[in-house]
Coordinates of C-alpha atoms and ligand atoms in Angstrom, one line a residue:
X1 CA 0.0 0.0 0.1
X2 CA 1.3 3.4 -0.6
X3 CA -0.1 6.9 -0.4
X4 CA 0.2 9.8 -2.6
X5 CA -0.9 13.4 -2.1
X6 CA -2.5 15.8 -4.6
X7 CA -5.2 18.8 -4.8
X8 CA -8.6 17.7 -4.3
X9 CA -10.9 19.4 -6.9
X10 CA -13.9 17.4 -6.8
X11 CA -15.2 15.7 -3.6
X12 CA -16.0 12.0 -2.7
X13 CA -14.4 8.8 -2.4
X14 CA -13.9 5.7 -4.8
X15 CA -12.5 2.4 -4.6
X16 CA -11.9 1.4 -8.0
X17 CA -9.4 0.1 -10.7
X18 CA -6.9 2.1 -12.6
X19 CA -6.9 2.8 -16.1
X20 CA -3.5 4.6 -17.2
X21 CA -4.1 7.1 -20.3
X22 CA -0.5 7.9 -21.1
X23 CA 0.5 10.9 -22.5
X24 CA -2.8 12.4 -23.9
X25 CA -0.8 15.0 -26.0
X26 CA 0.0 12.1 -28.3
X27 CA -1.0 8.6 -28.1
X28 CA -3.5 7.2 -25.7
X29 CA -2.7 3.6 -25.2
X30 CA -3.0 1.4 -22.1
X31 CA 0.2 0.8 -20.0
X32 CA 0.7 -2.9 -18.9
X33 CA 3.4 -4.7 -16.9
X34 CA 4.6 -7.9 -18.4
X35 CA 5.8 -10.8 -16.9
X36 CA 9.8 -11.5 -18.0
X37 CA 8.5 -14.8 -19.7
X38 CA 6.5 -12.9 -22.2
X39 CA 9.3 -10.6 -23.3
X40 CA 10.3 -12.4 -26.5
X41 CA 6.7 -12.6 -27.9
X42 CA 6.1 -9.4 -26.7
X43 CA 9.3 -8.0 -29.0
X44 CA 7.8 -10.3 -31.9
X45 CA 4.5 -8.6 -31.6
X46 CA 6.3 -5.4 -32.1
X47 CA 8.5 -6.7 -35.1
X48 CA 5.4 -8.3 -37.0
X49 CA 3.8 -4.8 -36.8
X50 CA 6.9 -2.8 -37.7
X51 CA 7.0 -5.3 -40.8
X52 CA 3.6 -5.2 -41.8
X53 CA 3.7 -1.2 -41.5
X54 CA 6.6 -1.1 -43.9
X55 CA 5.0 -3.4 -46.2
X56 CA 1.9 -1.1 -46.3
X57 CA 4.2 2.1 -46.5
X58 CA 6.0 0.2 -49.6
X59 CA 2.8 0.1 -51.3
X60 CA 1.9 3.5 -50.7
X61 CA 5.0 4.7 -51.8
X62 CA 4.4 3.3 -55.2
X63 CA 1.0 4.4 -55.7
X64 CA 2.0 8.0 -54.5
X65 CA 4.7 7.8 -57.1
X66 CA 2.5 7.1 -60.0
X67 CA -0.1 9.4 -58.8
X68 CA 1.9 12.7 -57.4
X69 CA 5.3 11.9 -58.8
X70 CA 8.3 10.7 -57.1
X71 CA 9.2 13.7 -55.0
X72 CA 5.9 13.9 -53.3
X73 CA 6.1 10.1 -52.7
X74 CA 9.5 10.5 -50.9
X75 CA 8.0 11.2 -47.8
X76 CA 6.9 7.5 -47.5
X77 CA 10.7 6.7 -48.1
X78 CA 11.2 9.1 -44.8
X79 CA 8.5 6.9 -42.6
X80 CA 10.1 3.4 -43.9
X81 CA 13.3 4.6 -42.8
X82 CA 12.6 5.7 -39.4
X83 CA 10.8 2.1 -39.0
X84 CA 14.3 0.7 -39.9
X85 CA 16.4 3.2 -37.7
X86 CA 18.2 1.4 -34.7
X87 CA 18.1 4.9 -32.8
X88 CA 14.4 4.4 -33.0
X89 CA 13.9 0.5 -32.8
X90 CA 16.4 0.2 -29.8
X91 CA 14.6 2.3 -27.4
X92 CA 11.4 0.5 -28.0
X93 CA 12.9 -3.4 -27.3
X94 CA 14.7 -2.3 -24.4
X95 CA 11.8 -0.7 -23.0
X96 CA 9.9 -4.2 -23.5
X97 CA 12.9 -6.2 -22.4
X98 CA 14.0 -3.9 -19.4
X99 CA 11.2 -2.1 -17.9
X100 CA 8.9 -5.0 -18.6
X101 CA 6.2 -2.9 -20.5
X102 CA 3.7 -3.9 -23.3
X103 CA 4.5 -3.0 -27.2
X104 CA 2.0 -0.5 -27.4
X105 CA 3.4 1.4 -24.4
X106 CA 6.9 1.0 -25.6
X107 CA 6.0 2.4 -29.0
X108 CA 4.0 5.3 -27.5
X109 CA 6.6 6.5 -25.2
X110 CA 9.3 6.1 -27.7
X111 CA 7.7 8.0 -30.5
X112 CA 6.3 10.8 -28.1
X113 CA 9.8 11.3 -27.0
X114 CA 11.4 11.4 -30.3
X115 CA 8.7 13.8 -31.4
X116 CA 9.2 16.3 -28.7
X117 CA 13.0 16.4 -29.8
X118 CA 12.1 17.1 -33.4
X119 CA 9.5 20.0 -32.2
X120 CA 12.2 21.7 -30.2
X121 CA 14.8 21.3 -32.8
X122 CA 15.9 24.7 -34.3
X123 CA 16.2 23.2 -37.8
X124 CA 12.6 23.7 -39.3
X125 CA 13.1 20.7 -41.0
X126 CA 12.9 18.3 -38.0
X127 CA 9.8 20.3 -36.5
X128 CA 8.0 19.9 -39.9
X129 CA 8.4 16.0 -39.3
X130 CA 6.7 15.8 -36.1
X131 CA 3.1 15.0 -37.5
X132 CA 4.7 12.3 -39.5
X133 CA 6.1 10.7 -36.2
X134 CA 2.7 10.8 -35.1
X135 CA 1.5 9.0 -38.0
X136 CA 4.0 6.4 -37.8
X137 CA 2.9 5.5 -34.0
X138 CA -0.7 5.5 -35.0
X139 CA 0.2 2.7 -37.7
X140 CA 2.2 0.6 -35.5
X141 CA -0.3 0.6 -33.3
X142 CA -3.2 -0.1 -35.4
X143 CA -1.2 -3.1 -36.6
X144 CA -0.6 -4.8 -33.0
X145 CA -3.5 -6.9 -32.1
X146 CA -6.5 -4.7 -31.7
X147 CA -7.8 -6.4 -29.0
X148 CA -4.6 -5.9 -26.7
X149 CA -5.7 -2.2 -27.1
X150 CA -8.2 -1.2 -24.5
X151 CA -10.2 1.9 -25.6
X152 CA -11.7 4.5 -23.5
X153 CA -14.6 3.4 -25.0
X154 CA -15.1 0.3 -23.5
X155 CA -14.0 0.5 -20.1
X156 CA -15.0 -1.3 -17.1
X157 CA -17.5 0.0 -14.3
X158 CA -15.6 1.8 -11.2
X159 CA -12.6 2.7 -13.4
X160 CA -10.3 5.6 -12.1
X161 CA -8.7 7.4 -15.0
X162 CA -4.7 8.2 -14.2
X163 CA -3.1 10.4 -16.6
X164 CA -0.5 13.1 -16.8
X165 CA -3.1 15.6 -17.8
X166 CA -6.6 15.8 -19.0
X167 CA -8.1 18.1 -21.5
X168 CA -11.5 19.8 -20.2
X169 CA -13.0 18.1 -23.2
X170 CA -11.8 14.6 -22.5
X171 CA -13.0 14.7 -19.0
X172 CA -16.4 15.8 -20.5
X173 CA -16.5 12.9 -22.6
X174 CA -16.0 10.2 -20.3
X175 CA -18.9 7.5 -19.8
X176 CA -19.9 8.4 -16.5
X177 CA -21.6 5.0 -16.0
X178 CA -17.7 3.3 -16.3
X179 CA -15.5 6.2 -15.1
X180 CA -15.8 6.7 -11.5
X181 CA -12.8 9.1 -10.6
X182 CA -9.8 10.6 -12.2
X183 CA -6.1 11.4 -10.9
X184 CA -3.7 13.4 -12.9
X185 CA 0.0 14.2 -12.2
X186 CA -0.5 17.7 -13.5
X187 CA -3.4 20.6 -13.0
X188 CA -4.2 23.2 -10.5
X189 CA -7.2 23.7 -8.3
X190 CA -9.5 25.8 -10.7
X191 CA -8.5 24.4 -14.0
X192 CA -11.4 23.9 -16.1
X193 CA -11.1 19.9 -15.9
X194 CA -11.2 20.1 -12.4
X195 CA -14.6 22.0 -12.9
X196 CA -15.8 19.6 -15.5
X197 CA -15.4 16.8 -12.6
X198 CA -17.2 18.8 -10.0
X199 CA -20.1 19.2 -12.8
X200 CA -19.7 15.5 -13.5
X201 CA -19.9 14.6 -9.8
X202 CA -16.6 12.6 -10.3
X203 CA -14.1 12.7 -7.4
X204 CA -10.7 13.7 -8.6
X205 CA -7.4 14.4 -7.4
X206 CA -4.7 16.6 -9.3
X207 CA -1.3 17.6 -9.1
X208 CA -0.2 13.8 -7.8
X209 CA 3.4 14.3 -9.2
X210 CA 4.8 10.8 -8.8
X211 CA 1.4 9.2 -9.9
X212 CA 2.4 7.5 -13.3
X213 CA 5.8 5.7 -12.4
X214 CA 3.8 4.1 -9.4
X215 CA 1.0 2.5 -11.2
X216 CA -0.2 -0.2 -13.5
X217 CA -3.4 -0.9 -15.4
X218 CA -6.0 -2.8 -13.4
X219 CA -4.6 -2.3 -10.0
X220 CA -7.1 -1.1 -7.1
X221 CA -6.5 2.3 -6.3
X222 CA -8.7 4.6 -3.4
X223 CA -9.5 8.1 -4.6
X224 CA -9.9 10.8 -1.7
X225 CA -11.4 13.6 -3.2
X226 CA -11.9 15.4 0.2
X227 CA -8.3 15.3 1.3
X228 CA -6.7 15.0 -2.0
X229 CA -5.3 11.6 -1.3
X230 CA -4.4 8.5 -3.7
X231 CA -3.8 5.2 -2.0
X232 CA -2.4 2.3 -4.4
X233 CA -2.8 -0.9 -3.7
X234 CA -4.8 -0.7 -0.4
X235 CA -5.0 -3.1 2.5
X236 CA -8.2 -4.4 3.4
X237 CA -8.6 -2.5 6.6
X238 CA -8.0 1.0 4.6
X239 CA -10.7 -0.2 2.1
X240 CA -13.1 -0.9 4.9
X241 CA -12.4 2.5 6.2
X242 CA -13.2 4.2 2.9
X243 CA -16.6 1.9 2.7
X244 CA -17.4 3.5 6.2
X245 CA -16.8 6.8 4.9
X246 CA -18.7 6.6 1.6
X247 CA -21.5 5.5 3.8
X248 CA -21.0 8.6 6.0
X249 CA -20.9 11.0 3.1
X250 CA -24.1 9.9 1.5
X251 CA -25.9 10.4 5.0
X252 CA -24.7 13.8 5.2
X253 CA -25.5 14.4 1.8
X254 CA -29.0 13.1 2.6
X255 CA -29.1 15.2 5.7
X256 CA -28.2 18.2 3.7
X257 CA -31.1 17.4 1.2
X258 CA -33.5 19.0 3.3
X259 CA -31.9 22.5 3.1
X260 CA -32.6 22.3 -0.7
X261 CA -36.4 23.1 0.0
X262 CA -35.4 25.7 2.6
X263 CA -35.3 29.6 1.3
X264 CA -31.7 31.1 1.2
X265 CA -32.1 33.7 3.6
X266 CA -29.9 35.0 6.1
X267 CA -30.5 34.9 9.9
X268 CA -31.5 38.5 9.5
X269 CA -33.8 37.8 6.9
X270 CA -31.6 39.2 3.9
X271 CA -32.4 37.1 0.9
X272 CA -29.3 35.3 -1.1
X273 CA -29.8 33.9 -4.2
X274 CA -28.2 30.7 -4.8
X275 CA -27.8 29.7 -8.2
X276 CA -25.9 27.1 -10.3
X277 CA -23.1 27.0 -12.5
X278 CA -23.3 24.4 -15.8
X279 CA -21.5 23.1 -18.4
X280 CA -24.5 21.1 -20.1
X281 CA -27.9 21.6 -19.9
X282 CA -28.5 17.9 -18.4
X283 CA -26.9 19.5 -15.2
X284 CA -30.0 21.9 -14.7
X285 CA -31.9 18.8 -13.0
X286 CA -28.9 18.5 -10.4
X287 CA -29.1 22.1 -9.9
X288 CA -33.2 22.3 -9.2
X289 CA -32.6 19.0 -7.0
X290 CA -30.0 20.8 -4.8
X291 CA -32.5 23.8 -4.5
X292 CA -30.7 26.6 -6.8
X293 CA -33.0 29.3 -8.2
X294 CA -31.8 29.6 -11.7
X295 CA -28.4 29.1 -13.6
X296 CA -25.8 32.1 -12.8
X297 CA -23.3 30.7 -15.4
X298 CA -23.8 28.4 -18.3
X299 CA -20.1 27.9 -19.9
X300 CA -21.0 27.5 -23.5
X301 CA -17.8 26.8 -24.9
X302 CA -18.4 23.4 -23.7
X303 CA -20.7 23.2 -27.0
X304 CA -17.5 23.3 -28.9
X305 CA -15.3 21.2 -26.6
X306 CA -17.5 18.3 -26.6
X307 CA -17.6 17.9 -30.7
X308 CA -15.3 17.8 -33.6
X309 CA -17.2 20.1 -36.0
X310 CA -18.4 23.6 -35.1
X311 CA -21.7 24.0 -33.6
X312 CA -24.5 25.7 -35.8
X313 CA -26.9 28.4 -34.9
X314 CA -29.2 25.5 -34.5
X315 CA -27.2 23.8 -32.3
X316 CA -26.7 26.2 -30.1
X317 CA -30.1 27.3 -30.2
X318 CA -31.4 23.7 -29.1
X319 CA -29.1 23.8 -26.2
X320 CA -30.2 27.0 -24.8
X321 CA -33.8 26.6 -26.1
X322 CA -33.6 23.2 -23.7
X323 CA -32.1 24.7 -20.7
X324 CA -35.1 27.2 -20.6
X325 CA -37.5 24.5 -21.0
X326 CA -35.9 22.8 -18.0
X327 CA -35.6 25.7 -16.2
X328 CA -39.4 26.9 -16.6
X329 CA -39.4 30.1 -15.7
X330 CA -36.4 30.4 -13.6
X331 CA -33.4 33.0 -14.9
X332 CA -30.7 31.7 -17.2
X333 CA -27.2 33.6 -17.5
X334 CA -25.5 32.6 -20.4
X335 CA -22.0 33.4 -20.8
X336 CA -20.6 33.8 -24.4
X337 CA -17.8 31.1 -25.4
X338 CA -14.7 31.4 -23.3
X339 CA -12.4 29.5 -25.4
X340 CA -8.9 29.5 -25.2
X341 CA -6.3 29.0 -22.4
X342 CA -7.1 25.8 -21.3
X343 CA -10.2 25.1 -23.1
X344 CA -8.6 24.8 -26.9
X345 CA -10.5 24.0 -30.1
X346 CA -8.6 21.6 -32.4
X347 CA -7.6 24.8 -34.3
X348 CA -6.3 26.4 -31.3
X349 CA -4.2 23.3 -30.4
X350 CA -2.9 22.9 -33.8
X351 CA -1.6 27.0 -33.3
X352 CA -0.5 26.9 -29.7
X353 CA 0.1 30.2 -28.2
X354 CA 3.0 30.9 -25.7
X355 CA 1.2 32.3 -23.0
X356 CA -2.3 31.3 -23.6
X357 CA -3.7 32.6 -20.3
X358 CA -2.7 36.2 -21.6
X359 CA -3.8 35.5 -25.2
X360 CA -6.4 35.0 -27.6
X361 CA -9.2 33.9 -25.2
X362 CA -12.8 34.6 -24.2
X363 CA -14.3 37.9 -25.7
X364 CA -11.0 38.4 -27.5
X365 CA -11.1 35.5 -29.3
X366 CA -15.1 36.0 -30.3
X367 CA -14.2 39.5 -31.4
X368 CA -11.4 38.3 -33.6
X369 CA -13.9 35.3 -34.7
X370 CA -17.1 37.1 -35.3
X371 CA -18.8 34.7 -37.5
X372 CA -18.9 32.3 -34.5
X373 CA -19.8 35.1 -31.9
X374 CA -22.8 36.2 -33.9
X375 CA -23.9 32.8 -34.6
X376 CA -24.1 32.4 -31.1
X377 CA -25.7 35.5 -30.2
X378 CA -28.5 35.2 -32.7
X379 CA -29.3 31.5 -30.8
X380 CA -29.2 33.1 -27.7
X381 CA -31.7 35.9 -28.9
X382 CA -34.1 33.3 -30.3
X383 CA -33.8 31.5 -27.3
X384 CA -34.6 34.5 -25.1
X385 CA -38.3 34.3 -26.7
X386 CA -38.9 31.2 -24.5
X387 CA -37.9 32.4 -21.2
X388 CA -35.7 34.6 -19.0
X389 CA -32.3 34.8 -20.4
X390 CA -29.2 37.1 -19.8
X391 CA -26.2 37.6 -21.6
X392 CA -22.8 37.7 -20.2
X393 CA -19.5 38.7 -21.7
X394 CA -16.5 37.0 -20.2
X395 CA -13.0 38.6 -19.6
X396 CA -13.9 42.1 -20.3
X397 CA -10.9 44.1 -19.8
X398 CA -11.6 47.4 -21.6
X399 CA -14.9 49.2 -22.2
X400 CA -14.6 48.9 -26.2
X401 CA -14.8 45.2 -25.7
X402 CA -18.2 45.1 -24.1
X403 CA -19.5 48.0 -26.2
X404 CA -18.4 45.9 -29.6
X405 CA -20.0 43.0 -27.9
X406 CA -23.0 45.0 -27.2
X407 CA -23.3 46.5 -30.8
X408 CA -23.1 43.0 -32.2
X409 CA -26.2 41.9 -30.2
X410 CA -27.8 44.8 -31.2
X411 CA -26.9 44.2 -35.2
X412 CA -28.4 40.7 -34.8
X413 CA -31.6 42.0 -33.1
X414 CA -32.0 44.4 -36.1
X415 CA -31.4 40.9 -38.3
X416 CA -34.2 39.2 -36.5
X417 CA -36.6 41.7 -36.6
X418 CA -36.1 42.0 -40.5
X419 CA -36.8 38.4 -40.7
X420 CA -39.7 38.6 -38.2
X421 CA -37.9 36.0 -35.6
X422 CA -38.9 36.9 -32.0
X423 CA -37.0 37.8 -29.1
X424 CA -36.3 39.3 -26.1
X425 CA -35.9 43.2 -26.9
X426 CA -35.1 43.9 -23.2
X427 CA -32.6 41.2 -22.8
X428 CA -29.7 42.2 -20.1
X429 CA -26.2 42.3 -21.3
X430 CA -23.7 42.0 -18.5
X431 CA -20.1 41.4 -18.0
X432 CA -17.8 38.9 -16.1
X433 CA -15.3 40.7 -13.7
X434 CA -12.6 38.4 -13.9
X435 CA -9.7 40.9 -14.6
X436 CA -7.9 43.2 -12.2
X437 CA -8.0 45.9 -14.7
X438 CA -12.1 45.6 -14.7
X439 CA -12.0 45.4 -11.3
X440 CA -10.2 48.4 -10.8
X441 CA -12.3 50.1 -13.4
X442 CA -15.6 48.9 -12.2
X443 CA -17.0 52.7 -11.3
X444 CA -16.8 53.3 -15.2
X445 CA -18.3 49.8 -16.6
X446 CA -21.0 49.7 -14.0
X447 CA -22.4 52.9 -16.0
X448 CA -22.9 50.6 -18.7
X449 CA -23.6 47.4 -18.1
X450 CA -26.7 45.7 -16.9
X451 CA -24.7 43.5 -14.4
X452 CA -21.6 42.2 -12.9
X453 CA -20.6 38.6 -12.0
X454 CA -17.3 38.3 -10.3
X455 CA -15.3 35.4 -11.7
X456 CA -12.8 34.6 -8.9
X457 CA -11.1 31.7 -10.7
X458 CA -9.5 34.3 -13.3
X459 CA -9.5 37.1 -10.9
X460 CA -7.4 35.4 -8.3
X461 CA -5.3 33.9 -10.8
X462 CA -4.6 37.6 -12.6
X463 CA -4.6 39.4 -9.5
X464 CA -1.6 37.0 -7.8
X465 CA -0.1 35.8 -10.8
X466 CA -0.4 32.4 -10.3
X467 CA -1.4 30.0 -13.1
X468 CA -4.7 28.2 -12.0
X469 CA -3.9 25.0 -13.8
X470 CA -0.3 24.6 -12.4
X471 CA 0.3 22.1 -9.4
X472 CA 3.6 23.9 -8.6
X473 CA 2.2 27.1 -7.6
X474 CA -1.0 25.7 -6.3
X475 CA -0.5 26.8 -3.0
X476 CA -0.2 30.3 -3.9
X477 CA -3.4 30.2 -5.1
X478 CA -5.5 31.7 -2.4
X479 CA -8.9 33.4 -2.8
X480 CA -9.2 34.7 0.7
X481 CA -6.6 37.2 0.0
X482 CA -6.8 40.7 1.1
X483 CA -5.8 42.0 -2.4
X484 CA -8.7 39.8 -3.9
X485 CA -11.3 40.7 -1.4
X486 CA -10.5 44.7 -2.0
X487 CA -11.0 44.2 -5.5
X488 CA -14.4 42.2 -5.0
X489 CA -15.4 44.9 -2.3
X490 CA -14.8 47.7 -4.9
X491 CA -16.7 45.7 -7.6
X492 CA -19.8 45.4 -5.3
X493 CA -19.4 49.0 -4.3
X494 CA -19.6 50.2 -8.1
X495 CA -22.6 47.9 -8.3
X496 CA -24.8 49.3 -5.4
X497 CA -23.7 53.0 -6.6
X498 CA -24.9 52.2 -9.9
X499 CA -27.9 50.1 -9.1
X500 CA -26.7 46.9 -10.9
X501 CA -26.8 43.5 -9.5
X502 CA -23.4 41.9 -8.6
X503 CA -23.2 38.3 -8.3
X504 CA -19.9 35.9 -7.8
X505 CA -19.7 32.7 -10.1
X506 CA -16.0 31.2 -9.4
X507 CA -15.6 28.3 -7.7
X508 CA -14.4 29.9 -4.4
X509 CA -17.8 30.7 -4.1
X510 CA -18.8 27.3 -3.3
X511 CA -16.8 27.4 -0.1
X512 CA -18.7 28.6 2.6
X513 CA -16.1 30.6 4.4
X514 CA -15.5 32.5 1.0
X515 CA -19.7 32.6 0.5
X516 CA -19.6 34.8 3.9
X517 CA -17.0 37.0 2.8
X518 CA -18.9 37.6 -0.4
X519 CA -22.1 38.6 1.9
X520 CA -20.0 40.8 3.9
X521 CA -18.7 42.6 0.9
X522 CA -22.1 43.4 -0.6
X523 CA -22.5 40.3 -3.3
X524 CA -26.3 39.3 -3.1
X525 CA -25.9 36.4 -5.7
X526 CA -24.3 33.3 -5.5
X527 CA -23.5 30.8 -8.4
X528 CA -22.1 27.6 -7.9
X529 CA -21.8 24.0 -8.7
X530 CA -24.9 22.5 -7.6
X531 CA -23.9 20.2 -5.1
X532 CA -22.7 22.9 -3.1
X533 CA -25.9 24.6 -2.8
X534 CA -27.2 22.8 0.1
X535 CA -24.3 23.5 2.1
X536 CA -24.3 27.1 0.9
X537 CA -28.1 27.5 2.3
X538 CA -27.1 25.9 5.7
X539 CA -24.2 28.9 6.2
X540 CA -26.3 31.4 4.7
X541 CA -29.3 30.7 7.3
X542 CA -26.8 30.5 10.1
X543 CA -25.2 34.0 9.4
X544 CA -26.4 37.6 9.7
X545 CA -25.2 40.0 7.0
X546 CA -23.9 42.2 9.7
X547 CA -21.7 39.5 11.2
X548 CA -20.6 38.8 7.7
X549 CA -19.7 42.5 7.0
X550 CA -17.4 42.4 10.0
X551 CA -15.5 39.2 9.4
X552 CA -14.9 41.0 5.9
X553 CA -14.1 44.2 6.8
X554 CA -11.3 42.5 9.6
X555 CA -10.1 40.1 6.7
X556 CA -9.5 42.6 4.4
X557 CA -7.4 44.4 7.0
X558 CA -4.8 41.9 7.2
X559 CA -1.2 42.3 5.5
X560 CA -1.5 38.3 4.8
X561 CA -3.5 35.8 3.1
X562 CA -2.7 33.6 5.4
X563 CA -3.8 35.6 8.4
X564 CA -7.1 36.7 6.7
X565 CA -7.6 32.9 5.8
X566 CA -7.1 31.5 9.4
X567 CA -9.1 34.5 11.2
X568 CA -12.2 33.9 8.6
X569 CA -12.1 29.9 9.0
X570 CA -11.9 30.3 13.1
X571 CA -14.4 32.8 13.5
X572 CA -16.9 30.8 11.2
X573 CA -16.0 27.5 12.8
X574 CA -17.2 29.1 16.4
X575 CA -20.5 30.8 14.3
X576 CA -21.6 27.8 12.5
X577 CA -19.8 24.6 13.8
X578 CA -22.0 22.5 12.3
X579 CA -20.9 23.7 8.5
X580 CA -17.2 24.0 9.4
X581 CA -16.3 21.3 11.7
X582 CA -14.3 18.7 9.9
X583 CA -13.3 21.2 7.2
X584 CA -9.5 21.3 6.6
X585 CA -8.1 24.5 8.2
X586 CA -5.8 26.4 5.6
Ligands
LIG601 C1 -13.9 32.5 -13.4 O1 -13.1 32.9 -13.9 O2 -14.1 32.8 -12.0 C2 -15.4 31.7 -14.3 C3 -16.4 31.5 -13.5 O3 -14.8 31.4 -15.5 P1 -14.2 30.4 -16.0 O4 -13.9 29.5 -14.7 O5 -14.6 29.4 -17.0 O6 -12.8 30.8 -16.3
LIG602 MG1 -12.9 32.8 -16.2

């Protein structure tokens, strides 16, 4: 038995079996340990695949030479050359022989290493061959007995996916009936992969540095999404303890359920609107079961991330109309696509940016890809004819971005008028405040926008200069930081002065301590992961606004984030012990 530590990003306990996805950037194959006695057979499998690939490539070379000419056909000679090159063959064979791993894994690992070297080579001739190497590796893998390749599509129930990293779209594509949890070696606390895990109710631990060398497929594993622990090859006693933890967690969730039906109101009678964040329309049912009063953030970019082709206007419209139908009169805030950073489309993946969080993401991407943006806006407007919808622009940094976005909305309205298509002419158009510049200029923005929604996931990363997806700096990612709190206070103040609503939809809003601070800072609407709503309601009902205000004022006055966080948690532990007992102390 061995216990590894990581960052807990989605709660729950799972006892399952490992499925390793090695290096998702390139080839997805299963890593299997082999018996020393099976080494010759495994090497033979590889040789068989290599020879079959060479004869295929030979055929391709001949037909390409006829159809496209000798020069163009030369590429296949390069492929054949690689498959005969000892500097490629030897590492594959020695991985099988010395590391006792299956041929698929040895091929994938070797080709990934060579592709990386080519990609980083100063000579562009090498760089241009990276895709050829990937092609070759795929060809070899195809030639190996396909039954040996366990596809992610035919996993067994209770599978725990273990990978170096996962993209949000990979995570969103997991078969929920089979995948019970996941663990990654990389990743930070509010990466979108982590957020999707929460949305799918999948316990997850990220940033488990040493996980990959330590495990093999099929091994038993416990994932503790509360404490961020991963237990490999657990003994019977530990398994029993975790069975008990699972039972207790189910009881707590059942006992919290009574809160779902109670009003969200502070002990001194101030209503706090509690809404849910969604990535997919199907999550609305979960929000409603947990007592949410609508959707405060719909991350619509997942329409792009879960399919290979661009969604059409109709695809957008169907998704939004479905949300409106499910919400049955409750409000829906649709955030326009927030692609970029860790949410890449195929096209963006092929042209990576050096610093994607400071690059062409969110509203910037939309304003440079107007067709995509206008298609979405039309669909939102059409859906607004059926129920209460608000539009929200992400990552607004300067006022001209907001104005241009709004101008496009108006233009699309005119088009719809001409075509006699119904929409809500009074649709509210708001913005996320998730960039420090926007927070500092909140007074100016508040005179023009219809509402603010504070996005702490990004606001924290940009204010503290901490990449939200990087496990190496995860301990510096601290939302209860006086600098962050001051910005939120100023945003809320600007909202009040200009009589526009201010909500918060970042992940930290799901933390009862942070939610209490938000109330103290003047925020009256919170939008969070569905499963966090009952606990938030319990917290809100146990606190008065004036108490929250005093706590927030004091927290802001500290010189350090450590003092602020420890003060807030210890105060709240006293005030609402039933919520905070048993929670980790920062
Ligand atoms: C945020 O930044 O807080 C937010 C809600 O947006 P996202 O997590 O999608 O970047
Ligand atoms: Mg954001």
